[in-house]
Short mmCIF file of C-alpha atoms and ligand atoms in Angstrom, two decimals:
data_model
loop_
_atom_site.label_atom_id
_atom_site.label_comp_id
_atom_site.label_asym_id
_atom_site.label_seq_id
_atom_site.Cartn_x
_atom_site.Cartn_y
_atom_site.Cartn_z
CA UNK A 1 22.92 -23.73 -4.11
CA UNK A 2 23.96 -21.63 -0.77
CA UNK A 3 21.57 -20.53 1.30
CA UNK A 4 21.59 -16.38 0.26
CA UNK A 5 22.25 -13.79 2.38
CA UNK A 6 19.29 -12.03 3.80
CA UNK A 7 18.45 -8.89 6.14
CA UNK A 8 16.06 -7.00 7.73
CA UNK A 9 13.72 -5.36 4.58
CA UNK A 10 12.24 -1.86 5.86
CA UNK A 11 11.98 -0.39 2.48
CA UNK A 12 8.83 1.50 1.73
CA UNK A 13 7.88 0.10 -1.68
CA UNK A 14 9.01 -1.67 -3.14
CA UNK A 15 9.16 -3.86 -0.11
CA UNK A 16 10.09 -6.86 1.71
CA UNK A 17 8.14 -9.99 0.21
CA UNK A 18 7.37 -12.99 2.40
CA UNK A 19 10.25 -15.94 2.17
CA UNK A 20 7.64 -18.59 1.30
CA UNK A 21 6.59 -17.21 -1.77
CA UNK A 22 9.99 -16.42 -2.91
CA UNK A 23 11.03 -19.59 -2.04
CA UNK A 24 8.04 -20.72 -4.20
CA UNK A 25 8.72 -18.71 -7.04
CA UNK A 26 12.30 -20.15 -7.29
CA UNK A 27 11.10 -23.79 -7.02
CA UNK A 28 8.29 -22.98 -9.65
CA UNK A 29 11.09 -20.45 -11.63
CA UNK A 30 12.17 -23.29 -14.67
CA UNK A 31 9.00 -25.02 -14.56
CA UNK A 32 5.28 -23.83 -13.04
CA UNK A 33 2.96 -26.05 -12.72
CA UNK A 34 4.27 -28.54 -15.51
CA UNK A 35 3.92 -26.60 -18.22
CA UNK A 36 8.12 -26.90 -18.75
CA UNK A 37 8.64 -22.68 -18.33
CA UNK A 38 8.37 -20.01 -16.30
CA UNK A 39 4.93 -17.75 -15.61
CA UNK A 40 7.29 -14.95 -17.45
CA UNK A 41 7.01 -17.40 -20.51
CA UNK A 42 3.61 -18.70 -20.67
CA UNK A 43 0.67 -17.48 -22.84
CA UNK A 44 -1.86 -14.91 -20.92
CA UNK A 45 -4.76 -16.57 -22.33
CA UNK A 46 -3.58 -20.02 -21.71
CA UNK A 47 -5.25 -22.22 -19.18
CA UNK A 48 -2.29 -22.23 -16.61
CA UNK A 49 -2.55 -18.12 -16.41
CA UNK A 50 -6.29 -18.08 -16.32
CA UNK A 51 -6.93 -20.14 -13.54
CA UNK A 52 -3.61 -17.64 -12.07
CA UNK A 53 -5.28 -15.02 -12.17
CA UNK A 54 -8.58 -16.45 -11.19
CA UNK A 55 -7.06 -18.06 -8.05
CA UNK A 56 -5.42 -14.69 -7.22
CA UNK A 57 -8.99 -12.77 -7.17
CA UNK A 58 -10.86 -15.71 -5.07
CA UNK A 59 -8.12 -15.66 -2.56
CA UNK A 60 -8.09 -11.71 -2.84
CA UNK A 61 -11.84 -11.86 -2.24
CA UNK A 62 -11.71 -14.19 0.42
CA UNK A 63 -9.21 -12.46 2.29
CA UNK A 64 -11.29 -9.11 2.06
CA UNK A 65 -14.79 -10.86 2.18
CA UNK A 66 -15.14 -8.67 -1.19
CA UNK A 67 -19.09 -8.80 -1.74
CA UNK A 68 -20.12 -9.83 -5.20
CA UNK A 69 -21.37 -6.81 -6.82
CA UNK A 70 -17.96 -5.54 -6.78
CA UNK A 71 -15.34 -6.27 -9.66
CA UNK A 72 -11.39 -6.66 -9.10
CA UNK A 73 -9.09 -5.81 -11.90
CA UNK A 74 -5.10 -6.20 -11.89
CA UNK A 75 -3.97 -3.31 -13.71
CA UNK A 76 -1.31 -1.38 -14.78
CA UNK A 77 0.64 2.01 -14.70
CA UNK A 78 0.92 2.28 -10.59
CA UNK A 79 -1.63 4.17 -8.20
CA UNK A 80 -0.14 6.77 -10.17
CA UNK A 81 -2.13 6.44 -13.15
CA UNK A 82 -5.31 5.73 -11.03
CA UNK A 83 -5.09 9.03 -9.87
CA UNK A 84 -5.95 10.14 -13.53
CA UNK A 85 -8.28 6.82 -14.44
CA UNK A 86 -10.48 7.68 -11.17
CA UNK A 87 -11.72 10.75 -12.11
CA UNK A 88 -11.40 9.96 -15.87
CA UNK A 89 -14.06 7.08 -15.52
CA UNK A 90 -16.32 8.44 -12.13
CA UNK A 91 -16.32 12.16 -12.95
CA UNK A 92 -17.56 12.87 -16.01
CA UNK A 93 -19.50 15.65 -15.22
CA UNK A 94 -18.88 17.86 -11.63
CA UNK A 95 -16.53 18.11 -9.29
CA UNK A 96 -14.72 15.63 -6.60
CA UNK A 97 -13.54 15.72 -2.98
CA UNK A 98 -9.92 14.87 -1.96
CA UNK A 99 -9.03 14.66 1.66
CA UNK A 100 -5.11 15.47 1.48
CA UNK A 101 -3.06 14.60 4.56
CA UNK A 102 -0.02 13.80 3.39
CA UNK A 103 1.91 13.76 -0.08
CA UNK A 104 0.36 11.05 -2.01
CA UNK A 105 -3.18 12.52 -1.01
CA UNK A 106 -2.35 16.20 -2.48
CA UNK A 107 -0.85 14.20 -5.54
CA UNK A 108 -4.14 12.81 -6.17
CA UNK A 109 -5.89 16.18 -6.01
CA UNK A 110 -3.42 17.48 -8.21
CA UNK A 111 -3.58 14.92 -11.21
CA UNK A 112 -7.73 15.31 -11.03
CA UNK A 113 -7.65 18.53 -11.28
CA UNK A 114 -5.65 18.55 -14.55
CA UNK A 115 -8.68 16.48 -15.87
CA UNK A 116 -11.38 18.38 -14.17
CA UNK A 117 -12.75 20.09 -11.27
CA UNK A 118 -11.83 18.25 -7.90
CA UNK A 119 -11.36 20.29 -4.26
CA UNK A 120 -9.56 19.34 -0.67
CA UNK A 121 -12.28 18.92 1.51
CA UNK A 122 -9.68 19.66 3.98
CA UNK A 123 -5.52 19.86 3.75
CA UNK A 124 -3.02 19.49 7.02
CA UNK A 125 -0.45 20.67 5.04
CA UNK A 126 0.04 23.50 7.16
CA UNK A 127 -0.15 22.14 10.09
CA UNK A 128 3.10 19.36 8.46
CA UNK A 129 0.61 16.51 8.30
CA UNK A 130 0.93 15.44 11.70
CA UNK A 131 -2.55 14.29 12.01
CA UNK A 132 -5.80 13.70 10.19
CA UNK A 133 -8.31 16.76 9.56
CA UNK A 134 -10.45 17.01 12.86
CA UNK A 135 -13.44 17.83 10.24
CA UNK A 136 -14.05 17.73 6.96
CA UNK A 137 -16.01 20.87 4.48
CA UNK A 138 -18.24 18.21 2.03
CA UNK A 139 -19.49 19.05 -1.26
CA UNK A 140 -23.06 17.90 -0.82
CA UNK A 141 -23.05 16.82 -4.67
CA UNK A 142 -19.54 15.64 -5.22
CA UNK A 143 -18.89 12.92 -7.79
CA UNK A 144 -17.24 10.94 -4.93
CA UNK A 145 -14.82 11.72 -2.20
CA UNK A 146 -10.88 10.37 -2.15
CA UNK A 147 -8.84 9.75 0.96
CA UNK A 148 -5.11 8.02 1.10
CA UNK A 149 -5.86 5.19 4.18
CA UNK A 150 -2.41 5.63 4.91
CA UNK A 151 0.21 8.42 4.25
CA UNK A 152 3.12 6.26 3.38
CA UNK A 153 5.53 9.06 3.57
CA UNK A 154 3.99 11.05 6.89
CA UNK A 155 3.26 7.90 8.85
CA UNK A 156 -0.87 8.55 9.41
CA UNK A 157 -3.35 6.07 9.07
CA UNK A 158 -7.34 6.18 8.78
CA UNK A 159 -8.54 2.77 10.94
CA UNK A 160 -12.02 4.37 10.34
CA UNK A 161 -12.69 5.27 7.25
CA UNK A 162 -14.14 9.27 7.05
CA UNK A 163 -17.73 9.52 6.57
CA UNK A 164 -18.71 10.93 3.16
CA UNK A 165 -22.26 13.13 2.59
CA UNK A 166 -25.01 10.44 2.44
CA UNK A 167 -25.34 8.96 -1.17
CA UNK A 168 -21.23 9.96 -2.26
CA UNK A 169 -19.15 7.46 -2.98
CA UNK A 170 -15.97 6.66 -0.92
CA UNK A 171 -12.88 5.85 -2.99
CA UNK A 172 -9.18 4.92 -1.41
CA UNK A 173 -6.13 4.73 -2.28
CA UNK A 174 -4.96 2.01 0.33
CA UNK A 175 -1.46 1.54 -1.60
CA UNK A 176 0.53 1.32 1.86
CA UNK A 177 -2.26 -0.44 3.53
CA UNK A 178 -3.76 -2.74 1.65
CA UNK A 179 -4.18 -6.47 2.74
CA UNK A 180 -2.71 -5.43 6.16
CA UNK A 181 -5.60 -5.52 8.34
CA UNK A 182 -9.29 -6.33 7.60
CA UNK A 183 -12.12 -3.92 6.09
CA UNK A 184 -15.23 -3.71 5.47
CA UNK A 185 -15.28 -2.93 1.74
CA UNK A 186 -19.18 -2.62 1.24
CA UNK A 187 -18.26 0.66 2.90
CA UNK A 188 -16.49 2.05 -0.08
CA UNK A 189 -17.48 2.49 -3.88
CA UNK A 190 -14.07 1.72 -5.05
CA UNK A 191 -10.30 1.09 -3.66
CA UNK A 192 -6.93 1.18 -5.59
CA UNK A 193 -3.86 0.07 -3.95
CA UNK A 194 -0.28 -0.50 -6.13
CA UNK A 195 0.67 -3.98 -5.13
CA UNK A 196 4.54 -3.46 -4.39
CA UNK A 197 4.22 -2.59 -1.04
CA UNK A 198 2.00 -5.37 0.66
CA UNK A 199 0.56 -7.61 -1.89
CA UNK A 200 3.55 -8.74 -4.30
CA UNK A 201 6.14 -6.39 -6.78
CA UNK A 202 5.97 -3.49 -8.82
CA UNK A 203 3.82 -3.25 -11.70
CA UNK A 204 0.24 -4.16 -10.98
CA UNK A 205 -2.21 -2.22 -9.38
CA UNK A 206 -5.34 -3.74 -7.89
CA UNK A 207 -8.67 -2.35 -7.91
CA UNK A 208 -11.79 -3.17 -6.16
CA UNK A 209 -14.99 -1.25 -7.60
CA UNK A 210 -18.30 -1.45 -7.57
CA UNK A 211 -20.40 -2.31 -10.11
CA UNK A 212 -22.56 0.64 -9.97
CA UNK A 213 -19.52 2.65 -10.61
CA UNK A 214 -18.38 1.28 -13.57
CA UNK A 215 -21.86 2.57 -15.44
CA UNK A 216 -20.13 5.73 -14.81
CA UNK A 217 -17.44 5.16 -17.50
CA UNK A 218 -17.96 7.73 -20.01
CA UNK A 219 -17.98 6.21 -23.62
CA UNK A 220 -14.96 7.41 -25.61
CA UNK A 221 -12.35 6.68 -22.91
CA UNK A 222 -9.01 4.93 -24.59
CA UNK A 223 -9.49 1.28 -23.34
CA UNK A 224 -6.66 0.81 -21.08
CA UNK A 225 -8.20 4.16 -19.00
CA UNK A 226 -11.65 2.34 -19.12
CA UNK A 227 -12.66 0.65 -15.64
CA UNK A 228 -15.62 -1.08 -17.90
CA UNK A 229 -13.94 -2.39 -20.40
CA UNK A 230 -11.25 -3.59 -18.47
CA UNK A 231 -13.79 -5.55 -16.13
CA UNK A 232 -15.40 -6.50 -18.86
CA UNK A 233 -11.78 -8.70 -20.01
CA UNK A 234 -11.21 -9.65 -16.54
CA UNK A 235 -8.06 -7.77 -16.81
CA UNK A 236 -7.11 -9.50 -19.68
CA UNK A 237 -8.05 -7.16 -22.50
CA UNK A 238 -4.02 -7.03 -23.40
CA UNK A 239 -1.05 -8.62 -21.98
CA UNK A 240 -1.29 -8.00 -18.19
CA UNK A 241 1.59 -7.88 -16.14
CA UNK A 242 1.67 -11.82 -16.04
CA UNK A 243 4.96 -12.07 -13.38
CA UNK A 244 3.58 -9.60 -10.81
CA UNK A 245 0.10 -10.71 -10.40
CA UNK A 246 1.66 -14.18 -9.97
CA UNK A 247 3.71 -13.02 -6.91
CA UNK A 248 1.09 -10.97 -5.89
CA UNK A 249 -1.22 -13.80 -6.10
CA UNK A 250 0.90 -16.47 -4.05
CA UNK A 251 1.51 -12.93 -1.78
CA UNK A 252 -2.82 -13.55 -1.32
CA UNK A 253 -2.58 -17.13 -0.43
CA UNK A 254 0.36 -16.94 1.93
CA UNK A 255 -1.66 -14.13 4.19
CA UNK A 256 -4.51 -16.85 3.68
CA UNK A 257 -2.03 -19.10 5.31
CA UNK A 258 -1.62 -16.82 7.95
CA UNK A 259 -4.70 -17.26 9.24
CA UNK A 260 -6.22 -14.13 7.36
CA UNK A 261 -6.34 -10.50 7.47
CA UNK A 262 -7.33 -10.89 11.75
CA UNK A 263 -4.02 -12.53 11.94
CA UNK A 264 -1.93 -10.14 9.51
CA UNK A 265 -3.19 -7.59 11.40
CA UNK A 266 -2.37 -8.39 14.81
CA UNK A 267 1.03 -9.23 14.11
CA UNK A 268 1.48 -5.61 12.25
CA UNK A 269 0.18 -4.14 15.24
CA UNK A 270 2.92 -5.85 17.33
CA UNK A 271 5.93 -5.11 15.33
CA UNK A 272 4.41 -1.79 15.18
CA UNK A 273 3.65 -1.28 18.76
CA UNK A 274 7.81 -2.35 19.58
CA UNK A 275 9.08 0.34 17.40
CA UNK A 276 6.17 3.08 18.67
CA UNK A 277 7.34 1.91 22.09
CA UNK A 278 10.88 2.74 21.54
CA UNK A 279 10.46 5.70 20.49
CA UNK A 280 8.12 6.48 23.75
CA UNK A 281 11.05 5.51 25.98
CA UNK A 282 13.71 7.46 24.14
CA UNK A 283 12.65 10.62 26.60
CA UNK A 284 12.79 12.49 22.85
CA UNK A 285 15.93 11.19 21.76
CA UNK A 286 13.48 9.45 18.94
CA UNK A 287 10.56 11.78 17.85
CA UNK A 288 7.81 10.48 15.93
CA UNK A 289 6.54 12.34 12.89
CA UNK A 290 2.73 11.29 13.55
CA UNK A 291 0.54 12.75 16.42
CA UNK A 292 -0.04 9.49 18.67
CA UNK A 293 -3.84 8.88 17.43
CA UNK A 294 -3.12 8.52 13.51
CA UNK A 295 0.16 6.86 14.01
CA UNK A 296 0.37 4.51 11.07
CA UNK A 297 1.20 0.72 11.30
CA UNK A 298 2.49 0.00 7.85
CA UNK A 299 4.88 3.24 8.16
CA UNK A 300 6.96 4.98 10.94
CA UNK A 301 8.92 8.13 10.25
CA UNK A 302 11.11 9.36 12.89
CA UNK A 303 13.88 12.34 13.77
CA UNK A 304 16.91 11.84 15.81
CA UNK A 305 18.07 15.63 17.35
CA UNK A 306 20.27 16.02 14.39
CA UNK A 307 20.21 15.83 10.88
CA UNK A 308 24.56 14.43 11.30
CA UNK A 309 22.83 11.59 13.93
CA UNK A 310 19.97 10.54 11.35
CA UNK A 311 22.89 10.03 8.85
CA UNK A 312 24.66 8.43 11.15
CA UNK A 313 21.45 6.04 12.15
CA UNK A 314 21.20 5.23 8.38
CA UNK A 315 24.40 4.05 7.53
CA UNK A 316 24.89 1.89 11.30
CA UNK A 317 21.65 0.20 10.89
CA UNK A 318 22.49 -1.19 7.55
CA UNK A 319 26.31 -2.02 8.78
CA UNK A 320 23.67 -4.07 10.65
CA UNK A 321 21.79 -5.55 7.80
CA UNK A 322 18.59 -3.23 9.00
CA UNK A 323 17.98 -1.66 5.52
CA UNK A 324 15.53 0.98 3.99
CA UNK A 325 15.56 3.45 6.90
CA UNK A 326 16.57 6.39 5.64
CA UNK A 327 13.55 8.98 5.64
CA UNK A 328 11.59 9.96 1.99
CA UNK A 329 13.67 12.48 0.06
CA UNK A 330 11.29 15.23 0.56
CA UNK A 331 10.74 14.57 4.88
CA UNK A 332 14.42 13.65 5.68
CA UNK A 333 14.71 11.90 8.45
CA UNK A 334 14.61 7.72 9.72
CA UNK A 335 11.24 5.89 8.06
CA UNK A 336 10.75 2.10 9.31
CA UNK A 337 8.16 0.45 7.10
CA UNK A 338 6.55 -2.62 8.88
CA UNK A 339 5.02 -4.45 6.04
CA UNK A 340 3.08 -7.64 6.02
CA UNK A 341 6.18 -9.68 4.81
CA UNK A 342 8.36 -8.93 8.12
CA UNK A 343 8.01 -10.74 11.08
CA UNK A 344 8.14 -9.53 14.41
CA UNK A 345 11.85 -10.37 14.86
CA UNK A 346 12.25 -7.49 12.01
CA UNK A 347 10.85 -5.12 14.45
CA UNK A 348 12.65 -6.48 17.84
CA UNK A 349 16.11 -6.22 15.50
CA UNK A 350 15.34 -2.89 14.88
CA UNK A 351 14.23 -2.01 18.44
CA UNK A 352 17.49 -3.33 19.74
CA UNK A 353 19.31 -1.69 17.40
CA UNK A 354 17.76 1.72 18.50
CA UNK A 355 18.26 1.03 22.05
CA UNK A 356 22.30 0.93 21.76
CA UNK A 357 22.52 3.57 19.10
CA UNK A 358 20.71 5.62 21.45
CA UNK A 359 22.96 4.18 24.53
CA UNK A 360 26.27 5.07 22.03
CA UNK A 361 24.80 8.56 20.90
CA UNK A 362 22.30 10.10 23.22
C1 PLP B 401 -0.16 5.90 -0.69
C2 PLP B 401 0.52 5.87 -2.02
N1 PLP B 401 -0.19 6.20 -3.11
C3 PLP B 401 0.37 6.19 -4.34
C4 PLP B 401 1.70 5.84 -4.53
C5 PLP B 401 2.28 5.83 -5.91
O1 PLP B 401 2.38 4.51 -6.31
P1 PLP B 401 3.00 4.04 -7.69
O2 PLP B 401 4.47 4.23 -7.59
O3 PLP B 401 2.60 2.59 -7.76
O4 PLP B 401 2.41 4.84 -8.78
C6 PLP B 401 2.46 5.48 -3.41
C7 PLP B 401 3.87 5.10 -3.59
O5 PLP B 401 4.63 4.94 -2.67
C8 PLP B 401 1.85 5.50 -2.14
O6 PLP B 401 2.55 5.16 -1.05
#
């Protein structure tokens, strides 16, 4: 078989994945692990797919140093439908927090409150989510409070988490974030992160939660919206999405490979630090979205002075095989997304290619 053609990946989810596990996904494709078919083909409760999915959470758990009274499902339906299953299983009664600074934040807000009570304990909207809130307004007796760790579409990232009232639980969406740098999860009650962006493909969503919040779980919840009884399976209460936590699991042991989250992280902060840095130099030819203090690793959105130039960006870069750039629908403009998968040569490609665009253009 030729070797494929390959470029530079900057799409913003679904993403890049690293070569090694593709590569090990074809080899594995006809036949994994002896069993004479694919993963897409084998039973979910035979032994090949449990010890799968088993392998994926102890590698998962190792990379995150996940302590042990927390549980870690592989679910379905997209951080999308955890922004309903959140408050559905950990706010039965009262009202929740929601710290929106950026699009997918304000989602959030918006789906709990179709279920419930839930307020912003504080919104940047106005100010175009440039930067996260200088101070939050806490409900004292919220049912727990919600922050996005990073806005994939605005380009902001929380390296410190915010600090909820004493006793209230912090929950995350870390979708665009997750398994890209270490954390200390004992600080929150739960986090949710859709896997297609660092951690595998489309169509399973992981979830790290406590075990104290899963009591919360009110009893007559349909099963597949039920954080309990979904623990309770191990994920497996029907047919999971079998193909994606395979990916997402060989995704877990090739960042193990790495050398760990230390190591994933430094080498996001690189690629990310090139592109930040060309934009610096640009003397505002390049103007990033985020203020400079919650500019976002995983995700860099950027204007060019004219709407005809960012067009013009978009459809060089990929003449170039640099692809994904163009800006989210709603923001316009360039977006580079620096997952885990790309290597720092993704990001020096991309710098260089700014350099002469800017040196044809500016
Ligand atoms: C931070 C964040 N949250 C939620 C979502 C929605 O994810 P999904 O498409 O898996 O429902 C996205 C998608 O890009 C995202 O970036």
């Amino acid at each position: 078989m030729p070797e494929p053609k390959r470029v530079y990946n900057f799409n913003a989810g679904p993403a890049a994945l690293p070569m090694e596990v593709l590569q090990q996904a074809r080899a594995e494709m006809l036949d994994y692990n002896g069993t004479g078919m694919s993963v897409m083909e084998i039973s979910h409760r035979s032994k090949e797919f449990e010890s799968l999915i088993q392998t994926a959470e102890a590698d998962l758990r190792d990379l995150l140093d996940i302590p042990a009274n927390y549980k870690v499902l592989f679910l379905q339906g997209g951080a999308t439908l955890q922004f309903a299953m959140l408050p559905m299983n950990l706010r039965a009664t009262g009202s929740a927090d929601y710290i929106v600074n950026g699009t997918w934040g304000k989602i959030a807000l918006k789906e709990a409150q179709k279920l419930g009570t839930a307020r912003a304990a504080a919104d940047t909207e106005a100010g175009g989510f440039k930067d996260l809130p200088a101070k939050l307004e806490l409900d004292p007796k919220a049912a727990y409070l919600h922050f996005t760790s990073n806005e994939t579409i605005h380009g902001l990232e929380y390296f410190v988490e915010p600090t909820p009232s004493a006793g209230i639980p912090l929950v995350c969406d870390a979708s665009s974030d997750f398994i890209s740098r270490p954390v200390d999860v004992s600080k929150y009650a739960l986090i949710y992160a859709g896997a297609q962006k660092n951690a595998g493909p489309a169509g399973t969503v992981v979830v790290i939660a406590r075990d104290d919040m899963l009591e919360r779980t009110p009893a007559n919840l349909p099963v597949m919206l039920d954080y309990k009884a979904l623990a309770a399976s191990g994920s497996l209460h029907n047919t999971p999405p079998c193909w994606a936590i395979y990916i997402t699991g060989l995704v877990f042991m090739w960042a193990k490979g790495l050398g760990g989250l230390e190591a994933v992280a430094r080498r996001n902060r690189a690629k990310a630090d090139l592109v930040y840095k060309a934009i610096d130099e640009s003397g505002g030819f390049y103007r990033g979205h985020a203020k400079p203090e919650a500019r976002s690793v995983m995700n860099i959105p950027f204007r060019l002075p004219s709407e005809e130039l960012e067009e013009t960006f978009a459809s060089e870069s990929k003449k170039n095989d640099l692809i994904g750039l163009k800006g989210h629908r709603s923001v316009g403009g360039i977006r580079a997304s620096l997952y885990n998968a790309l290597d720092v040569k993704a990001a020096e490609a991309l710098t260089g290619f700014m350099r002469e665009f800017q040196r044809k253009h500016g």
